[in-house]
Amino acid sequence: MGSKAGDMKISTVARDVGFSSRRTRSRLVRGLKERGIRNLDVLAAIESVPRHQFVDEALASRAYEDIPLPIGYQQTISQPFIVALMSEKLIAGSAGQKTVLEVGTGCGYQTAILARLYEWVCSIERIRPLFKRAECTLSTLQVE
């Protein structure tokens, strides 16, 4: 699964819910800033990627809380603060790099964030149903 930065276009998807508003995402980003996330590119990526698309519909109302959520197979989508922190640390340690390898795609949320930050993202997942779900979600969001 590979992705190029800038290819991601957020579109309205049938599964959109009221909890996915830009205002809700902006509130999440404000909370991340308050907790020490400073990289503006990371904050913009978090704000632009619709996290609710990566969780089960029953959990969509909680998607913009700063908490991990179950995605099945005893796995979770990481809490936004951890995603932001990992992304910030990765950028700091890979200055000038255009490619990143992600081990453990999970639902694909971190992959979508990285696609906003790097020209090429290579992500691998060992749990086939999670891989298929991530592939579908990323494709729907035009992260290719």
CSV table of N, CA and C in Angstrom, one decimal:
chain,number,residue,atom,x,y,z
A,1,MET,N,0.9,-1.2,0.0
A,1,MET,CA,0.0,0.0,0.0
A,1,MET,C,0.9,1.2,0.0
A,2,GLY,N,0.9,2.0,-1.0
A,2,GLY,CA,1.7,3.2,-1.1
A,2,GLY,C,0.8,4.4,-1.3
A,3,SER,N,1.3,5.6,-1.0
A,3,SER,CA,0.6,6.8,-1.1
A,3,SER,C,1.5,8.0,-1.4
A,4,LYS,N,1.1,8.9,-2.2
A,4,LYS,CA,1.8,10.1,-2.5
A,4,LYS,C,1.2,11.3,-1.8
A,5,ALA,N,2.0,12.2,-1.2
A,5,ALA,CA,1.4,13.3,-0.5
A,5,ALA,C,0.7,14.2,-1.6
A,6,GLY,N,-0.3,14.9,-1.1
A,6,GLY,CA,-1.1,15.8,-2.0
A,6,GLY,C,-2.1,15.0,-2.8
A,7,ASP,N,-2.1,13.7,-2.9
A,7,ASP,CA,-3.1,13.0,-3.6
A,7,ASP,C,-4.3,12.8,-2.9
A,8,MET,N,-4.3,13.1,-1.6
A,8,MET,CA,-5.5,12.9,-0.7
A,8,MET,C,-6.4,14.0,-0.9
A,9,LYS,N,-7.6,13.7,-1.3
A,9,LYS,CA,-8.7,14.7,-1.4
A,9,LYS,C,-9.8,14.2,-0.5
A,10,ILE,N,-10.2,15.0,0.5
A,10,ILE,CA,-11.2,14.7,1.4
A,10,ILE,C,-12.5,14.9,0.7
A,11,SER,N,-13.3,13.9,0.6
A,11,SER,CA,-14.6,14.0,-0.1
A,11,SER,C,-15.7,13.7,0.9
A,12,THR,N,-16.9,14.1,0.5
A,12,THR,CA,-18.1,13.7,1.4
A,12,THR,C,-18.4,12.3,1.1
A,13,VAL,N,-18.4,11.5,2.1
A,13,VAL,CA,-18.6,10.0,2.0
A,13,VAL,C,-20.0,9.8,2.6
A,14,ALA,N,-20.7,8.8,2.1
A,14,ALA,CA,-22.0,8.5,2.6
A,14,ALA,C,-22.1,8.3,4.1
A,15,ARG,N,-21.0,7.8,4.7
A,15,ARG,CA,-20.9,7.5,6.2
A,15,ARG,C,-20.7,8.8,7.0
A,16,ASP,N,-20.6,9.9,6.4
A,16,ASP,CA,-20.4,11.2,7.2
A,16,ASP,C,-21.5,11.3,8.2
A,17,VAL,N,-21.1,11.8,9.4
A,17,VAL,CA,-22.1,12.0,10.5
A,17,VAL,C,-21.8,13.4,11.0
A,18,GLY,N,-22.7,13.9,11.8
A,18,GLY,CA,-22.6,15.3,12.4
A,18,GLY,C,-21.4,15.5,13.2
A,19,PHE,N,-20.8,14.4,13.7
A,19,PHE,CA,-19.6,14.6,14.6
A,19,PHE,C,-18.4,14.8,13.8
A,20,SER,N,-18.5,14.9,12.5
A,20,SER,CA,-17.3,15.0,11.6
A,20,SER,C,-17.1,16.4,11.2
A,21,SER,N,-17.7,17.4,11.8
A,21,SER,CA,-17.6,18.7,11.3
A,21,SER,C,-16.2,19.3,11.4
A,22,ARG,N,-15.9,20.3,10.6
A,22,ARG,CA,-14.6,20.9,10.7
A,22,ARG,C,-14.4,21.5,12.0
A,23,ARG,N,-15.5,22.0,12.7
A,23,ARG,CA,-15.4,22.6,14.0
A,23,ARG,C,-15.0,21.6,15.0
A,24,THR,N,-15.5,20.4,14.9
A,24,THR,CA,-15.1,19.3,15.8
A,24,THR,C,-13.6,18.9,15.7
A,25,ARG,N,-13.2,18.9,14.4
A,25,ARG,CA,-11.8,18.6,14.2
A,25,ARG,C,-10.9,19.7,14.7
A,26,SER,N,-11.3,20.9,14.5
A,26,SER,CA,-10.6,22.1,15.0
A,26,SER,C,-10.4,22.1,16.5
A,27,ARG,N,-11.5,21.6,17.2
A,27,ARG,CA,-11.4,21.5,18.7
A,27,ARG,C,-10.4,20.5,19.1
A,28,LEU,N,-10.3,19.4,18.3
A,28,LEU,CA,-9.3,18.3,18.6
A,28,LEU,C,-7.9,18.9,18.4
A,29,VAL,N,-7.7,19.7,17.3
A,29,VAL,CA,-6.4,20.3,17.1
A,29,VAL,C,-6.0,21.3,18.2
A,30,ARG,N,-7.0,22.1,18.6
A,30,ARG,CA,-6.7,23.0,19.7
A,30,ARG,C,-6.2,22.2,21.0
A,31,GLY,N,-6.8,21.1,21.2
A,31,GLY,CA,-6.4,20.3,22.4
A,31,GLY,C,-5.0,19.7,22.2
A,32,LEU,N,-4.7,19.3,21.0
A,32,LEU,CA,-3.3,18.8,20.7
A,32,LEU,C,-2.3,19.9,20.9
A,33,LYS,N,-2.6,21.1,20.5
A,33,LYS,CA,-1.7,22.3,20.7
A,33,LYS,C,-1.5,22.5,22.2
A,34,GLU,N,-2.6,22.4,22.9
A,34,GLU,CA,-2.5,22.6,24.4
A,34,GLU,C,-1.6,21.6,25.0
A,35,ARG,N,-1.5,20.4,24.4
A,35,ARG,CA,-0.7,19.3,25.0
A,35,ARG,C,0.7,19.3,24.4
A,36,GLY,N,1.0,20.3,23.6
A,36,GLY,CA,2.4,20.5,23.2
A,36,GLY,C,2.8,20.1,21.8
A,37,ILE,N,1.8,19.8,20.9
A,37,ILE,CA,2.1,19.5,19.5
A,37,ILE,C,2.3,20.8,18.8
A,38,ARG,N,3.4,21.0,18.2
A,38,ARG,CA,3.7,22.3,17.6
A,38,ARG,C,3.9,22.3,16.1
A,39,ASN,N,4.2,21.2,15.5
A,39,ASN,CA,4.4,21.1,14.0
A,39,ASN,C,3.1,21.5,13.3
A,40,LEU,N,3.1,22.6,12.6
A,40,LEU,CA,1.9,23.0,11.9
A,40,LEU,C,1.4,22.1,10.8
A,41,ASP,N,2.4,21.4,10.1
A,41,ASP,CA,2.0,20.4,9.1
A,41,ASP,C,1.3,19.2,9.7
A,42,VAL,N,1.8,18.8,10.9
A,42,VAL,CA,1.1,17.7,11.6
A,42,VAL,C,-0.3,18.1,12.0
A,43,LEU,N,-0.4,19.3,12.6
A,43,LEU,CA,-1.7,19.7,13.0
A,43,LEU,C,-2.7,19.9,11.9
A,44,ALA,N,-2.2,20.4,10.7
A,44,ALA,CA,-3.0,20.5,9.5
A,44,ALA,C,-3.5,19.1,9.0
A,45,ALA,N,-2.6,18.2,9.1
A,45,ALA,CA,-2.9,16.8,8.6
A,45,ALA,C,-4.0,16.2,9.5
A,46,ILE,N,-3.8,16.4,10.9
A,46,ILE,CA,-4.8,15.9,11.8
A,46,ILE,C,-6.2,16.5,11.6
A,47,GLU,N,-6.2,17.8,11.3
A,47,GLU,CA,-7.4,18.5,11.1
A,47,GLU,C,-8.1,18.1,9.8
A,48,SER,N,-7.3,17.8,8.8
A,48,SER,CA,-7.9,17.5,7.5
A,48,SER,C,-8.3,16.0,7.2
A,49,VAL,N,-7.8,15.1,8.0
A,49,VAL,CA,-8.1,13.7,7.8
A,49,VAL,C,-9.3,13.3,8.7
A,50,PRO,N,-10.4,12.8,8.0
A,50,PRO,CA,-11.6,12.5,8.7
A,50,PRO,C,-11.5,11.2,9.5
A,51,ARG,N,-11.1,11.3,10.8
A,51,ARG,CA,-10.8,10.1,11.7
A,51,ARG,C,-12.1,9.2,11.8
A,52,HIS,N,-13.2,9.8,11.7
A,52,HIS,CA,-14.5,9.0,11.9
A,52,HIS,C,-14.6,8.0,10.7
A,53,GLN,N,-13.9,8.2,9.6
A,53,GLN,CA,-14.0,7.2,8.5
A,53,GLN,C,-13.2,6.0,8.8
A,54,PHE,N,-12.3,6.0,9.8
A,54,PHE,CA,-11.5,4.9,10.1
A,54,PHE,C,-11.9,4.0,11.3
A,55,VAL,N,-13.1,4.4,11.8
A,55,VAL,CA,-13.6,3.6,12.9
A,55,VAL,C,-15.0,3.1,12.6
A,56,ASP,N,-15.5,2.1,13.3
A,56,ASP,CA,-16.8,1.5,13.1
A,56,ASP,C,-17.9,2.7,13.2
A,57,GLU,N,-18.9,2.6,12.5
A,57,GLU,CA,-19.9,3.6,12.5
A,57,GLU,C,-20.5,3.8,13.9
A,58,ALA,N,-20.6,2.8,14.7
A,58,ALA,CA,-21.1,2.8,16.1
A,58,ALA,C,-20.2,3.7,17.0
A,59,LEU,N,-18.9,3.9,16.6
A,59,LEU,CA,-18.0,4.7,17.4
A,59,LEU,C,-17.7,6.0,16.8
A,60,ALA,N,-18.3,6.3,15.6
A,60,ALA,CA,-18.1,7.6,14.9
A,60,ALA,C,-18.3,8.8,15.8
A,61,SER,N,-19.2,8.8,16.7
A,61,SER,CA,-19.5,9.9,17.6
A,61,SER,C,-18.3,10.2,18.6
A,62,ARG,N,-17.4,9.2,18.7
A,62,ARG,CA,-16.3,9.4,19.6
A,62,ARG,C,-15.0,9.6,18.9
A,63,ALA,N,-15.0,9.6,17.6
A,63,ALA,CA,-13.8,9.6,16.7
A,63,ALA,C,-12.9,10.8,17.0
A,64,TYR,N,-13.4,12.0,17.4
A,64,TYR,CA,-12.6,13.1,17.6
A,64,TYR,C,-12.3,13.4,19.1
A,65,GLU,N,-12.6,12.4,19.9
A,65,GLU,CA,-12.1,12.5,21.3
A,65,GLU,C,-10.6,12.0,21.2
A,66,ASP,N,-9.8,12.5,22.2
A,66,ASP,CA,-8.4,12.1,22.2
A,66,ASP,C,-8.2,10.8,22.9
A,67,ILE,N,-8.7,9.8,22.3
A,67,ILE,CA,-8.7,8.4,23.0
A,67,ILE,C,-8.4,7.4,21.9
A,68,PRO,N,-7.8,6.2,22.2
A,68,PRO,CA,-7.8,5.1,21.2
A,68,PRO,C,-9.2,4.5,21.2
A,69,LEU,N,-9.5,3.9,20.0
A,69,LEU,CA,-10.7,3.2,19.9
A,69,LEU,C,-10.5,1.9,19.2
A,70,PRO,N,-11.3,0.9,19.6
A,70,PRO,CA,-11.1,-0.5,19.0
A,70,PRO,C,-11.4,-0.5,17.5
A,71,ILE,N,-10.6,-1.3,16.8
A,71,ILE,CA,-10.9,-1.4,15.3
A,71,ILE,C,-11.0,-2.9,15.0
A,72,GLY,N,-11.1,-3.8,16.0
A,72,GLY,CA,-11.3,-5.2,15.8
A,72,GLY,C,-9.9,-5.9,15.8
A,73,TYR,N,-10.0,-7.2,15.9
A,73,TYR,CA,-8.8,-8.1,15.9
A,73,TYR,C,-7.8,-7.7,17.1
A,74,GLN,N,-8.4,-7.3,18.2
A,74,GLN,CA,-7.6,-6.9,19.4
A,74,GLN,C,-6.7,-5.7,19.1
A,75,GLN,N,-7.0,-4.8,18.1
A,75,GLN,CA,-6.2,-3.7,17.7
A,75,GLN,C,-7.0,-2.4,18.0
A,76,THR,N,-6.3,-1.3,18.0
A,76,THR,CA,-7.0,0.0,18.2
A,76,THR,C,-6.4,1.0,17.2
A,77,ILE,N,-7.2,2.0,17.0
A,77,ILE,CA,-6.7,3.2,16.3
A,77,ILE,C,-6.1,4.1,17.4
A,78,SER,N,-4.9,4.5,17.2
A,78,SER,CA,-4.2,5.3,18.3
A,78,SER,C,-4.9,6.6,18.5
A,79,GLN,N,-4.7,7.0,19.8
A,79,GLN,CA,-5.3,8.3,20.1
A,79,GLN,C,-4.7,9.4,19.3
A,80,PRO,N,-5.4,10.4,18.9
A,80,PRO,CA,-4.8,11.5,18.1
A,80,PRO,C,-3.5,12.1,18.6
A,81,PHE,N,-3.4,12.3,20.0
A,81,PHE,CA,-2.2,12.8,20.5
A,81,PHE,C,-1.0,12.0,20.2
A,82,ILE,N,-1.1,10.7,20.3
A,82,ILE,CA,0.0,9.7,20.0
A,82,ILE,C,0.3,9.8,18.5
A,83,VAL,N,-0.7,9.8,17.6
A,83,VAL,CA,-0.5,9.9,16.2
A,83,VAL,C,0.3,11.2,15.9
A,84,ALA,N,-0.1,12.3,16.5
A,84,ALA,CA,0.5,13.6,16.3
A,84,ALA,C,2.0,13.6,16.8
A,85,LEU,N,2.1,13.0,18.0
A,85,LEU,CA,3.5,13.0,18.6
A,85,LEU,C,4.4,12.1,17.8
A,86,MET,N,4.0,10.9,17.3
A,86,MET,CA,4.8,10.1,16.5
A,86,MET,C,5.2,10.8,15.2
A,87,SER,N,4.2,11.4,14.6
A,87,SER,CA,4.4,12.1,13.3
A,87,SER,C,5.4,13.3,13.5
A,88,GLU,N,5.3,14.0,14.6
A,88,GLU,CA,6.2,15.1,14.9
A,88,GLU,C,7.6,14.6,15.1
A,89,LYS,N,7.8,13.5,15.8
A,89,LYS,CA,9.1,12.9,16.1
A,89,LYS,C,9.7,12.4,14.8
A,90,LEU,N,8.9,11.7,14.0
A,90,LEU,CA,9.3,11.2,12.7
A,90,LEU,C,9.9,12.3,11.8
A,91,ILE,N,9.1,13.4,11.7
A,91,ILE,CA,9.6,14.5,10.9
A,91,ILE,C,10.9,15.1,11.4
A,92,ALA,N,11.0,15.2,12.7
A,92,ALA,CA,12.2,15.8,13.3
A,92,ALA,C,13.4,14.9,13.0
A,93,GLY,N,13.2,13.6,13.0
A,93,GLY,CA,14.3,12.6,12.8
A,93,GLY,C,14.5,12.3,11.4
A,94,SER,N,13.7,12.8,10.4
A,94,SER,CA,13.9,12.4,9.0
A,94,SER,C,13.9,13.6,8.1
A,95,ALA,N,14.5,14.7,8.6
A,95,ALA,CA,14.5,15.9,7.8
A,95,ALA,C,15.0,15.7,6.4
A,96,GLY,N,14.3,16.1,5.4
A,96,GLY,CA,14.7,16.0,4.0
A,96,GLY,C,14.2,14.7,3.4
A,97,GLN,N,13.8,13.7,4.2
A,97,GLN,CA,13.3,12.5,3.6
A,97,GLN,C,12.0,12.6,2.9
A,98,LYS,N,11.8,11.9,1.9
A,98,LYS,CA,10.5,12.0,1.1
A,98,LYS,C,9.7,10.7,1.2
A,99,THR,N,10.3,9.7,1.8
A,99,THR,CA,9.7,8.4,1.9
A,99,THR,C,9.6,7.9,3.4
A,100,VAL,N,8.6,7.2,3.7
A,100,VAL,CA,8.5,6.6,5.1
A,100,VAL,C,7.9,5.2,5.0
A,101,LEU,N,8.4,4.4,5.9
A,101,LEU,CA,7.8,3.0,6.0
A,101,LEU,C,7.0,3.0,7.3
A,102,GLU,N,5.8,2.5,7.2
A,102,GLU,CA,4.9,2.4,8.4
A,102,GLU,C,4.7,0.8,8.6
A,103,VAL,N,5.0,0.3,9.7
A,103,VAL,CA,4.8,-1.1,10.0
A,103,VAL,C,3.6,-1.2,10.9
A,104,GLY,N,2.5,-1.8,10.4
A,104,GLY,CA,1.3,-1.9,11.2
A,104,GLY,C,0.3,-0.9,10.7
A,105,THR,N,-0.3,-1.1,9.5
A,105,THR,CA,-1.3,-0.1,9.0
A,105,THR,C,-2.5,0.0,9.9
A,106,GLY,N,-2.9,-1.1,10.5
A,106,GLY,CA,-4.2,-1.0,11.2
A,106,GLY,C,-5.3,-0.6,10.4
A,107,CYS,N,-6.0,0.4,10.8
A,107,CYS,CA,-7.2,0.9,10.0
A,107,CYS,C,-6.8,1.9,8.9
A,108,GLY,N,-5.5,2.4,9.0
A,108,GLY,CA,-5.0,3.3,7.9
A,108,GLY,C,-5.0,4.8,8.3
A,109,TYR,N,-5.4,5.1,9.5
A,109,TYR,CA,-5.5,6.5,9.9
A,109,TYR,C,-4.1,7.1,9.9
A,110,GLN,N,-3.1,6.5,10.6
A,110,GLN,CA,-1.7,7.1,10.6
A,110,GLN,C,-1.2,7.1,9.2
A,111,THR,N,-1.5,6.2,8.4
A,111,THR,CA,-1.1,6.2,6.9
A,111,THR,C,-1.6,7.4,6.2
A,112,ALA,N,-2.9,7.8,6.5
A,112,ALA,CA,-3.5,9.0,5.9
A,112,ALA,C,-2.8,10.2,6.4
A,113,ILE,N,-2.4,10.3,7.6
A,113,ILE,CA,-1.7,11.4,8.2
A,113,ILE,C,-0.4,11.5,7.5
A,114,LEU,N,0.4,10.4,7.5
A,114,LEU,CA,1.7,10.4,6.8
A,114,LEU,C,1.6,10.8,5.4
A,115,ALA,N,0.6,10.4,4.7
A,115,ALA,CA,0.4,10.8,3.3
A,115,ALA,C,0.4,12.3,3.1
A,116,ARG,N,0.0,13.0,4.1
A,116,ARG,CA,-0.1,14.5,4.0
A,116,ARG,C,1.3,15.1,4.3
A,117,LEU,N,2.2,14.3,4.8
A,117,LEU,CA,3.5,14.8,5.3
A,117,LEU,C,4.7,14.3,4.5
A,118,TYR,N,4.5,13.2,3.7
A,118,TYR,CA,5.6,12.6,2.9
A,118,TYR,C,5.1,12.4,1.5
A,119,GLU,N,6.1,12.4,0.6
A,119,GLU,CA,5.7,12.2,-0.8
A,119,GLU,C,5.3,10.7,-1.1
A,120,TRP,N,5.9,9.8,-0.3
A,120,TRP,CA,5.6,8.4,-0.5
A,120,TRP,C,5.6,7.7,0.8
A,121,VAL,N,4.5,6.9,1.0
A,121,VAL,CA,4.3,6.2,2.3
A,121,VAL,C,4.1,4.7,1.9
A,122,CYS,N,5.0,3.8,2.4
A,122,CYS,CA,4.8,2.4,2.3
A,122,CYS,C,4.4,1.8,3.6
A,123,SER,N,3.2,1.2,3.6
A,123,SER,CA,2.7,0.7,4.9
A,123,SER,C,2.3,-0.8,4.7
A,124,ILE,N,2.7,-1.6,5.8
A,124,ILE,CA,2.4,-3.0,5.7
A,124,ILE,C,1.5,-3.4,6.9
A,125,GLU,N,0.7,-4.4,6.7
A,125,GLU,CA,-0.2,-4.8,7.8
A,125,GLU,C,-0.3,-6.4,7.7
A,126,ARG,N,-0.1,-7.0,8.9
A,126,ARG,CA,-0.1,-8.5,8.9
A,126,ARG,C,-1.5,-9.1,9.0
A,127,ILE,N,-2.5,-8.3,9.5
A,127,ILE,CA,-3.9,-8.8,9.7
A,127,ILE,C,-4.7,-8.5,8.4
A,128,ARG,N,-4.9,-9.5,7.6
A,128,ARG,CA,-5.5,-9.3,6.3
A,128,ARG,C,-6.8,-8.5,6.3
A,129,PRO,N,-7.8,-8.8,7.2
A,129,PRO,CA,-9.0,-8.0,7.1
A,129,PRO,C,-8.8,-6.5,7.5
A,130,LEU,N,-7.8,-6.3,8.3
A,130,LEU,CA,-7.5,-4.9,8.6
A,130,LEU,C,-6.9,-4.2,7.4
A,131,PHE,N,-6.0,-4.9,6.7
A,131,PHE,CA,-5.4,-4.4,5.5
A,131,PHE,C,-6.4,-4.1,4.5
A,132,LYS,N,-7.4,-5.0,4.3
A,132,LYS,CA,-8.4,-4.8,3.3
A,132,LYS,C,-9.3,-3.6,3.6
A,133,ARG,N,-9.6,-3.5,4.9
A,133,ARG,CA,-10.5,-2.3,5.4
A,133,ARG,C,-9.7,-1.0,5.2
A,134,ALA,N,-8.4,-1.0,5.5
A,134,ALA,CA,-7.6,0.2,5.4
A,134,ALA,C,-7.5,0.6,3.9
A,135,GLU,N,-7.3,-0.4,3.1
A,135,GLU,CA,-7.2,-0.2,1.6
A,135,GLU,C,-8.4,0.4,1.1
A,136,CYS,N,-9.6,-0.1,1.5
A,136,CYS,CA,-10.9,0.5,1.1
A,136,CYS,C,-11.1,1.9,1.5
A,137,THR,N,-10.8,2.1,2.8
A,137,THR,CA,-11.0,3.5,3.4
A,137,THR,C,-10.1,4.5,2.7
A,138,LEU,N,-8.8,4.1,2.6
A,138,LEU,CA,-7.8,5.0,1.9
A,138,LEU,C,-8.2,5.3,0.5
A,139,SER,N,-8.7,4.3,-0.2
A,139,SER,CA,-9.1,4.5,-1.6
A,139,SER,C,-10.3,5.4,-1.7
A,140,THR,N,-11.3,5.2,-0.8
A,140,THR,CA,-12.5,6.1,-0.7
A,140,THR,C,-12.0,7.5,-0.5
A,141,LEU,N,-11.0,7.7,0.3
A,141,LEU,CA,-10.5,9.1,0.6
A,141,LEU,C,-9.5,9.6,-0.4
A,142,GLN,N,-9.3,8.8,-1.4
A,142,GLN,CA,-8.3,9.1,-2.5
A,142,GLN,C,-6.9,9.2,-2.0
A,143,VAL,N,-6.5,8.4,-1.1
A,143,VAL,CA,-5.1,8.3,-0.6
A,143,VAL,C,-4.6,7.1,-1.4
A,144,GLU,N,-3.8,7.4,-2.5
A,144,GLU,CA,-3.4,6.3,-3.3
A,144,GLU,C,-1.9,6.4,-3.5
